Coordinates of C-alpha atoms in Angstrom, one line a residue:
M662 CA 98.0 29.6 15.9
A663 CA 100.3 28.7 13.1
S664 CA 102.8 31.4 12.1
N665 CA 103.2 31.5 7.7
A666 CA 106.3 32.5 9.0
A667 CA 110.0 30.4 9.4
L668 CA 111.6 31.0 12.9
S669 CA 115.2 31.2 13.2
A670 CA 117.3 28.7 14.3
A671 CA 120.0 30.8 15.1
D672 CA 117.4 32.8 17.2
V673 CA 116.2 28.9 18.8
F674 CA 119.2 27.6 20.0
V675 CA 120.7 30.7 21.1
Y676 CA 117.7 30.0 23.9
A677 CA 118.3 27.0 24.1
D678 CA 121.5 27.7 25.1
Q679 CA 120.3 30.2 27.9
Q680 CA 117.6 27.0 29.4
I681 CA 120.3 25.1 29.1
K682 CA 122.9 27.0 31.2
R683 CA 120.1 28.4 33.8
A684 CA 119.2 25.0 34.2
A685 CA 122.2 24.0 35.2
A686 CA 123.2 26.9 37.8
E687 CA 120.2 25.6 38.8
V688 CA 120.9 21.7 39.4
W689 CA 124.3 22.6 40.6
P690 CA 124.9 26.0 41.5
G691 CA 128.5 27.8 42.2
A692 CA 130.0 25.0 39.1
E693 CA 132.0 25.5 36.3
V694 CA 129.2 25.2 33.5
Q695 CA 130.8 24.5 29.5
L696 CA 128.9 24.5 26.5
G697 CA 130.3 22.0 24.1
Q698 CA 129.2 20.6 19.9
H699 CA 125.3 21.1 19.5
T700 CA 123.5 17.6 17.7
P701 CA 122.5 18.5 15.2
S702 CA 118.2 16.9 15.9
V703 CA 115.1 17.1 13.4
T704 CA 113.6 17.4 17.1
T705 CA 114.9 18.4 20.5
Y706 CA 117.9 20.7 21.0
V707 CA 120.7 18.6 21.6
R708 CA 123.6 20.2 23.5
R709 CA 127.6 18.4 24.7
L710 CA 128.3 20.1 28.0
T711 CA 130.6 19.6 31.0
V712 CA 130.3 20.8 34.6
D713 CA 132.9 21.0 36.7
G714 CA 134.6 18.5 34.1
R715 CA 131.7 16.4 33.9
P716 CA 130.8 15.4 30.0
L717 CA 126.9 15.6 29.9
F718 CA 124.4 16.2 27.0
A719 CA 121.6 19.0 27.9
K720 CA 118.3 18.2 25.8
V721 CA 116.0 21.5 25.8
S722 CA 112.5 20.8 24.1
L723 CA 110.1 23.4 22.5
L724 CA 106.2 22.6 23.6
G725 CA 107.2 19.4 22.7
L726 CA 106.7 19.5 19.1
S727 CA 109.5 18.8 17.2
L728 CA 112.7 21.3 15.7
V729 CA 111.7 21.2 12.5
S730 CA 107.3 22.1 13.7
V731 CA 108.7 24.4 15.7
L732 CA 110.8 26.3 13.0
R733 CA 108.2 25.6 10.6
G734 CA 106.4 28.3 12.3
T735 CA 103.3 25.9 13.3
A736 CA 103.0 26.9 16.7
G737 CA 103.3 30.5 15.7
D738 CA 106.1 33.0 15.3
W739 CA 108.8 33.4 18.2
D740 CA 107.4 35.6 20.5
T741 CA 104.5 33.6 20.4
V742 CA 106.8 30.0 21.4
R743 CA 109.1 32.4 24.1
A744 CA 104.9 33.1 25.8
A745 CA 103.8 29.4 25.2
Q746 CA 107.2 27.9 26.7
V747 CA 107.4 29.1 30.0
A748 CA 104.0 27.6 30.7
Y749 CA 104.4 24.7 29.0
R750 CA 108.1 24.5 31.1
G751 CA 106.3 25.0 34.3
S752 CA 103.3 22.3 33.5
P753 CA 103.0 18.4 34.9
G754 CA 104.0 15.6 32.9
T755 CA 106.2 17.5 29.5
L756 CA 107.6 15.8 27.4
L757 CA 111.0 16.1 29.2
E758 CA 109.4 15.0 32.7
R759 CA 108.0 11.3 31.5
E760 CA 111.7 10.7 29.3
A761 CA 113.4 11.5 33.0
K762 CA 110.5 8.8 35.0
A763 CA 110.6 6.7 31.6
L764 CA 114.6 5.7 32.3
A765 CA 113.6 5.3 36.1
I766 CA 110.4 2.6 34.5
L767 CA 113.2 1.1 32.6
R768 CA 116.1 0.8 35.3
D769 CA 114.7 0.6 38.5
E770 CA 111.0 -1.7 37.7
A771 CA 113.0 -3.5 34.4
G772 CA 115.5 -4.3 35.3
V773 CA 117.1 -2.3 31.2
L774 CA 120.6 -0.9 31.6
A775 CA 119.5 2.9 30.4
C776 CA 121.3 6.3 30.2
P777 CA 121.6 7.5 33.4
V778 CA 119.7 11.3 34.9
A779 CA 121.9 13.8 35.7
G780 CA 119.3 15.8 35.6
H781 CA 115.5 17.9 35.4
Q782 CA 115.6 21.3 35.9
G783 CA 113.3 24.1 33.9
G784 CA 113.0 21.9 31.2
V785 CA 117.1 21.1 30.5
L786 CA 117.1 17.3 30.2
F787 CA 120.3 15.8 31.4
T788 CA 122.0 12.6 31.2
E789 CA 125.0 11.1 31.2
P790 CA 127.1 10.5 28.2
V791 CA 126.7 6.8 27.1
A792 CA 130.5 5.8 25.6
G793 CA 130.7 2.9 22.7
P794 CA 129.3 1.4 19.4
T795 CA 125.7 0.9 18.8
L796 CA 124.1 -1.4 16.8
A797 CA 124.4 0.4 14.1
D798 CA 127.6 0.5 14.4
L799 CA 127.7 -3.1 14.7
L800 CA 125.9 -4.5 12.2
A801 CA 127.6 -2.6 9.4
K802 CA 130.8 -3.8 10.7
E803 CA 129.2 -7.0 11.2
P804 CA 126.0 -7.7 9.0
H805 CA 126.1 -12.0 9.4
R806 CA 125.5 -10.6 13.1
T807 CA 121.9 -9.3 12.7
G808 CA 119.2 -11.2 13.5
E809 CA 121.0 -12.6 16.5
L810 CA 121.6 -8.8 18.0
M811 CA 118.3 -7.7 16.3
T812 CA 117.2 -10.6 18.5
R813 CA 119.3 -9.2 22.0
V814 CA 118.1 -6.1 21.5
L815 CA 114.6 -7.4 21.9
V816 CA 115.2 -9.7 24.9
E817 CA 116.6 -7.0 27.0
L818 CA 113.7 -5.9 27.2
A819 CA 111.3 -8.5 27.9
G820 CA 111.0 -6.8 31.8
L821 CA 108.7 -3.9 29.4
Q822 CA 106.3 -6.6 30.2
R823 CA 106.8 -7.0 33.1
S824 CA 102.7 -5.5 35.2
A825 CA 104.8 -2.7 37.4
V826 CA 105.9 -1.4 34.4
A827 CA 102.6 -1.3 32.6
R828 CA 100.8 0.5 35.7
A829 CA 104.1 2.9 35.8
V830 CA 103.9 3.7 32.3
D831 CA 99.9 4.5 32.4
E832 CA 101.0 7.5 34.6
V833 CA 104.1 9.1 31.5
A834 CA 103.2 7.6 27.6
I835 CA 105.6 9.2 25.2
T836 CA 102.6 8.8 23.2
E837 CA 104.2 11.9 20.8
R838 CA 107.2 10.0 19.9
G839 CA 104.9 7.2 18.8
I840 CA 104.7 5.9 14.6
R841 CA 101.3 5.6 14.1
S842 CA 100.4 8.3 16.7
T843 CA 103.1 10.1 14.2
F844 CA 102.2 9.6 10.5
H845 CA 98.5 10.7 11.5
R846 CA 100.1 14.0 13.1
K847 CA 101.7 14.7 10.3
F848 CA 99.5 13.7 7.4
N849 CA 95.9 14.7 8.9
G850 CA 93.3 15.1 5.9
I851 CA 93.4 19.2 6.7
S852 CA 97.8 20.4 6.4
G853 CA 99.0 17.2 5.0
P854 CA 98.6 18.2 1.4
T855 CA 99.7 21.6 2.7
Y856 CA 103.4 19.6 4.4
L857 CA 104.0 17.6 1.7
R858 CA 103.9 19.5 -1.2
K859 CA 106.9 20.9 1.1
A860 CA 109.4 17.8 0.3
G861 CA 110.5 18.6 -3.1
D862 CA 110.6 15.8 -5.8
A863 CA 109.8 13.1 -3.8
G864 CA 106.3 15.2 -2.0
E865 CA 104.1 13.4 -5.6
V866 CA 104.5 9.6 -4.6
L867 CA 104.5 10.0 -0.9
A868 CA 101.4 11.9 -1.4
T869 CA 100.5 8.1 -3.4
V870 CA 102.5 6.5 -0.3
V871 CA 100.6 8.5 3.0
G872 CA 96.9 7.2 0.3
R873 CA 97.4 4.4 0.8
L874 CA 98.9 3.5 4.3
R875 CA 95.9 6.1 5.7
R876 CA 92.9 3.3 3.7
L877 CA 95.5 0.0 5.4
R878 CA 94.1 -1.3 8.2
V879 CA 95.0 -3.6 10.0
T880 CA 93.2 -5.4 13.2
P881 CA 94.8 -5.5 16.7
A882 CA 96.1 -8.3 19.1
A883 CA 93.0 -9.2 21.1
G884 CA 93.6 -7.6 25.1
R885 CA 95.6 -5.4 25.9
Q886 CA 98.3 -4.0 23.7
P887 CA 102.2 -4.6 25.8
V888 CA 104.1 -1.8 26.2
V889 CA 106.6 -0.9 24.0
Y890 CA 109.8 1.6 23.8
G891 CA 109.0 2.7 21.2
D892 CA 111.2 4.3 19.4
L893 CA 113.9 2.0 19.6
K894 CA 116.2 3.0 16.5
P895 CA 119.7 1.3 16.3
D896 CA 121.1 4.5 17.9
H897 CA 119.2 4.1 21.2
A898 CA 120.8 0.8 21.8
V899 CA 124.9 1.1 22.6
F900 CA 126.9 -1.5 23.8
P901 CA 129.4 -0.2 26.2
D902 CA 131.4 -3.4 26.8
G903 CA 130.9 -4.4 23.2
P904 CA 128.3 -6.7 20.8
E905 CA 129.0 -9.9 23.9
G906 CA 126.7 -7.5 26.6
R907 CA 124.5 -6.4 27.9
P908 CA 123.2 -2.5 26.0
V909 CA 121.8 0.7 27.1
F910 CA 119.4 2.3 25.8
L911 CA 118.6 6.0 24.8
D912 CA 116.1 8.1 24.9
P913 CA 113.7 5.7 25.6
G914 CA 109.2 6.7 24.0
L915 CA 107.7 3.9 26.4
A916 CA 103.7 3.8 26.1
H917 CA 101.1 0.8 25.2
G918 CA 101.0 0.0 21.7
P919 CA 101.0 -3.0 18.8
A920 CA 103.7 -5.8 19.3
Q921 CA 105.5 -4.8 16.4
T922 CA 105.7 -1.3 17.3
D923 CA 109.4 -1.9 18.9
M924 CA 110.4 -4.2 15.6
A925 CA 109.2 -2.5 12.8
K926 CA 111.0 0.5 14.0
L927 CA 114.5 -1.5 14.5
V928 CA 114.4 -2.0 10.6
S929 CA 112.8 1.3 9.0
R930 CA 115.9 2.6 10.0
I931 CA 118.5 -0.7 10.0
V932 CA 116.8 -0.3 5.7
L933 CA 116.9 3.1 5.9
N934 CA 120.8 3.2 7.2
L935 CA 121.6 0.7 4.9
I936 CA 119.7 2.8 1.8
A937 CA 122.3 6.1 3.0
S938 CA 125.5 4.3 3.8
P939 CA 125.7 1.2 1.2
P940 CA 127.6 -1.4 2.4
D941 CA 129.6 -4.1 -0.4
R942 CA 126.9 -6.3 -2.5
A943 CA 127.2 -9.7 -0.4
A944 CA 127.3 -6.9 3.9
A945 CA 123.9 -5.5 3.0
D946 CA 122.2 -9.2 1.8
A947 CA 123.4 -10.2 4.7
T948 CA 121.3 -8.0 7.0
I949 CA 118.5 -8.8 4.9
A950 CA 119.3 -11.7 5.8
G951 CA 119.6 -11.5 9.2
I952 CA 116.0 -8.9 9.7
G953 CA 114.0 -12.4 8.2
V954 CA 115.6 -15.1 10.5
F955 CA 115.0 -12.1 13.6
A956 CA 110.5 -11.9 11.8
D957 CA 111.0 -15.3 11.3
A958 CA 112.2 -15.7 15.1
M959 CA 109.2 -13.5 16.4
T960 CA 106.6 -15.5 14.8
A961 CA 107.5 -19.6 14.7
D962 CA 104.7 -19.6 17.2
L963 CA 102.0 -18.1 14.8
G964 CA 100.0 -19.6 13.2
P965 CA 99.6 -19.1 9.0
D966 CA 96.5 -16.7 9.3
E967 CA 98.0 -15.4 12.9
R968 CA 101.3 -14.7 11.0
A969 CA 100.0 -12.5 7.6
A970 CA 98.0 -10.7 10.0
W971 CA 101.4 -10.2 12.3
I972 CA 103.8 -9.0 9.0
K973 CA 101.2 -7.4 7.8
H974 CA 100.8 -5.1 11.3
L975 CA 104.7 -5.3 11.0
V976 CA 104.7 -3.9 7.9
V977 CA 102.3 -1.1 7.8
L978 CA 104.7 0.5 10.8
W979 CA 107.6 0.0 9.3
L980 CA 105.7 2.2 6.1
M981 CA 104.7 4.7 7.9
D982 CA 108.1 4.7 10.4
T983 CA 109.7 5.5 6.8
T984 CA 107.8 7.9 5.3
N985 CA 107.7 9.3 8.9
I986 CA 110.9 10.8 8.8
L987 CA 112.3 10.8 5.3
S988 CA 109.2 13.8 5.2
T989 CA 110.8 15.3 8.5
Y990 CA 114.2 15.3 6.7
L991 CA 112.8 16.7 3.3
T992 CA 110.7 19.2 5.3
C993 CA 113.2 20.4 7.6
P994 CA 114.4 24.1 7.1
P995 CA 116.9 24.9 6.1
D996 CA 118.9 26.5 8.4
L997 CA 118.4 24.0 11.7
P998 CA 121.7 21.3 10.2
L999 CA 120.4 17.9 10.1
P1000 CA 122.6 14.6 11.5
E1001 CA 125.1 13.3 9.4
H1002 CA 122.3 10.2 8.2
G1003 CA 119.5 12.0 7.1
G1004 CA 121.0 14.3 4.7
K1005 CA 122.3 10.9 3.2
I1006 CA 118.6 9.1 3.5
S1007 CA 117.8 12.9 2.2
R1008 CA 119.9 12.0 -0.7
Q1009 CA 118.7 8.9 -1.6
A1010 CA 114.9 10.3 -0.9
K1011 CA 114.8 8.2 -4.9
A1012 CA 115.4 4.6 -3.6
V1013 CA 113.4 5.7 -0.7
V1014 CA 110.2 6.5 -1.8
T1015 CA 110.6 3.4 -4.8
L1016 CA 110.4 1.0 -2.0
L1017 CA 107.9 2.9 -0.1
D1018 CA 105.6 3.7 -3.3
R1019 CA 106.5 -0.2 -4.8
T1020 CA 105.9 -2.0 -0.7
T1021 CA 102.0 -0.2 -0.6
A1022 CA 101.4 -0.9 -3.6
H1023 CA 101.4 -5.1 -2.9
L1024 CA 99.4 -4.8 0.1
I1025 CA 96.5 -2.1 -1.2
A1026 CA 96.2 -5.0 -3.5
G1027 CA 95.7 -7.5 -1.2
T1028 CA 98.9 -8.8 -1.8
D1029 CA 99.8 -12.0 0.6
P1030 CA 101.5 -10.5 3.3
R1031 CA 104.3 -13.2 4.2
A1032 CA 104.8 -12.7 0.4
V1033 CA 105.1 -8.6 0.5
W1034 CA 107.7 -8.5 3.5
R1035 CA 109.6 -10.9 1.1
L1036 CA 109.9 -8.2 -1.4
T1037 CA 109.6 -6.1 -0.2
L1038 CA 113.3 -6.6 1.8
T1039 CA 114.5 -8.2 -0.9
D1040 CA 113.9 -4.6 -3.0
A1041 CA 115.3 -3.0 -0.1
A1042 CA 118.0 -5.0 -0.7
K1043 CA 118.4 -3.4 -4.3
A1044 CA 118.1 0.0 -2.9
A1045 CA 121.7 -0.2 -0.9
D1046 CA 122.7 -2.2 -4.1
R1047 CA 124.2 1.0 -6.3

C-alpha cells in the first residue's frame, strides 16, 4: 500500500550497504570487503567495493522498483518496504537474478561481450568493472563517427536474434525496463496526473505530451517480436580497446519487443546528452546528421509505406523514453543524488519539453512520419545550440 510520507534516502542507503556487506561475506567468506564510492542512480543502489583488493560493483534493487518510486512512498513506509524486501529477495525471478542470467545469455548464447558477473547472493548483484570510453564518450569526442558507431553497436547485438537466445529470454525477460511498459506504468489514468504535478514548471506541458502519446497508435510488425537489448543507453556500451575494438555491454534489459526499441533508446539518450551538455554547433550538427544516416541504413530495405510506419514507431518510442526519464529526474526526491547528466537534463527541462511538445503535436496532426523525423532532428540540433 502506498504511503503519503516520503522515505529517507539515508535510511535506504544504510540498509543497502548492510545487504552488500552481508552478501559479500556469503559469496567470499573471510575476505576483506571495503565499500567504495556510491554511484548515483535513480533506479538501483550501486556502489563500488573491493573484495581482497579486487574491484567490483554491487547493485541492490528494492522490490524491483526504481529508487525514486520507493523513496516517494509508492511501496509503503520504510518498515513495509523492508519487510517486503525480505520476501522479494527470497522469491524466484527477481530483477537482479534475471539481469545476471541475461548477462550470461549475452555471453554464452548471443556471442556478445558482456560485463562479467562476479556473484549474485541475497538480492545483491556483483559485477566486474569494465574500463574504457563509453559510446557517449566516443560520440562527444568524435561526433562525425556517430552513424558508424551506432551501427556497430547494433551490429554487435545481431546475435540476439538466434533461436537459442529467443528461447532463453522467454524465461528471464526484463520487462520492467521496456520503454512502453515503463511509460504506461508511470502515466496510468489513476496516478499519472498526480505524478506529473510533482514535475514543477514542466508538469503542465508534460501532461499534454503524455496525453498525446497515449492517444497515438502504432501498428506492430507481424509475427513474433524480436529480442531487444531493452536498455541500450550510450553509457551501457563500453569500448575497452577504443573505437576500433568491440564494445562490452552493461545493464541489459533483454525482452521481446518492437524492433525500434534499441534504436529509440539510443537516439533518445544521445539527443538528451546533446541538450544537457551542448557541444559546438558543428559537433551537434554532425551528431544529428549521424543519427539520420543511421536511421536511413536501418530502413534502407523498406518500401515507402513500411518506412513511414517504422519511423513513426521509432519516434513514438523515442518520445516515450525521453518523457520517462525527464519526469523521473524532475520528480526525484531532493535527498537522492542525481547522476551528473541527470542534473544537467533537469536544468534544461524547458528545452526538452519544447522538443516533446512540438514533435507530439506534429504526430497528432497526422504529419507524415518521415517529415516528423526530419523536423525533430532539426529541432534537436536547435535545442543543443545554445
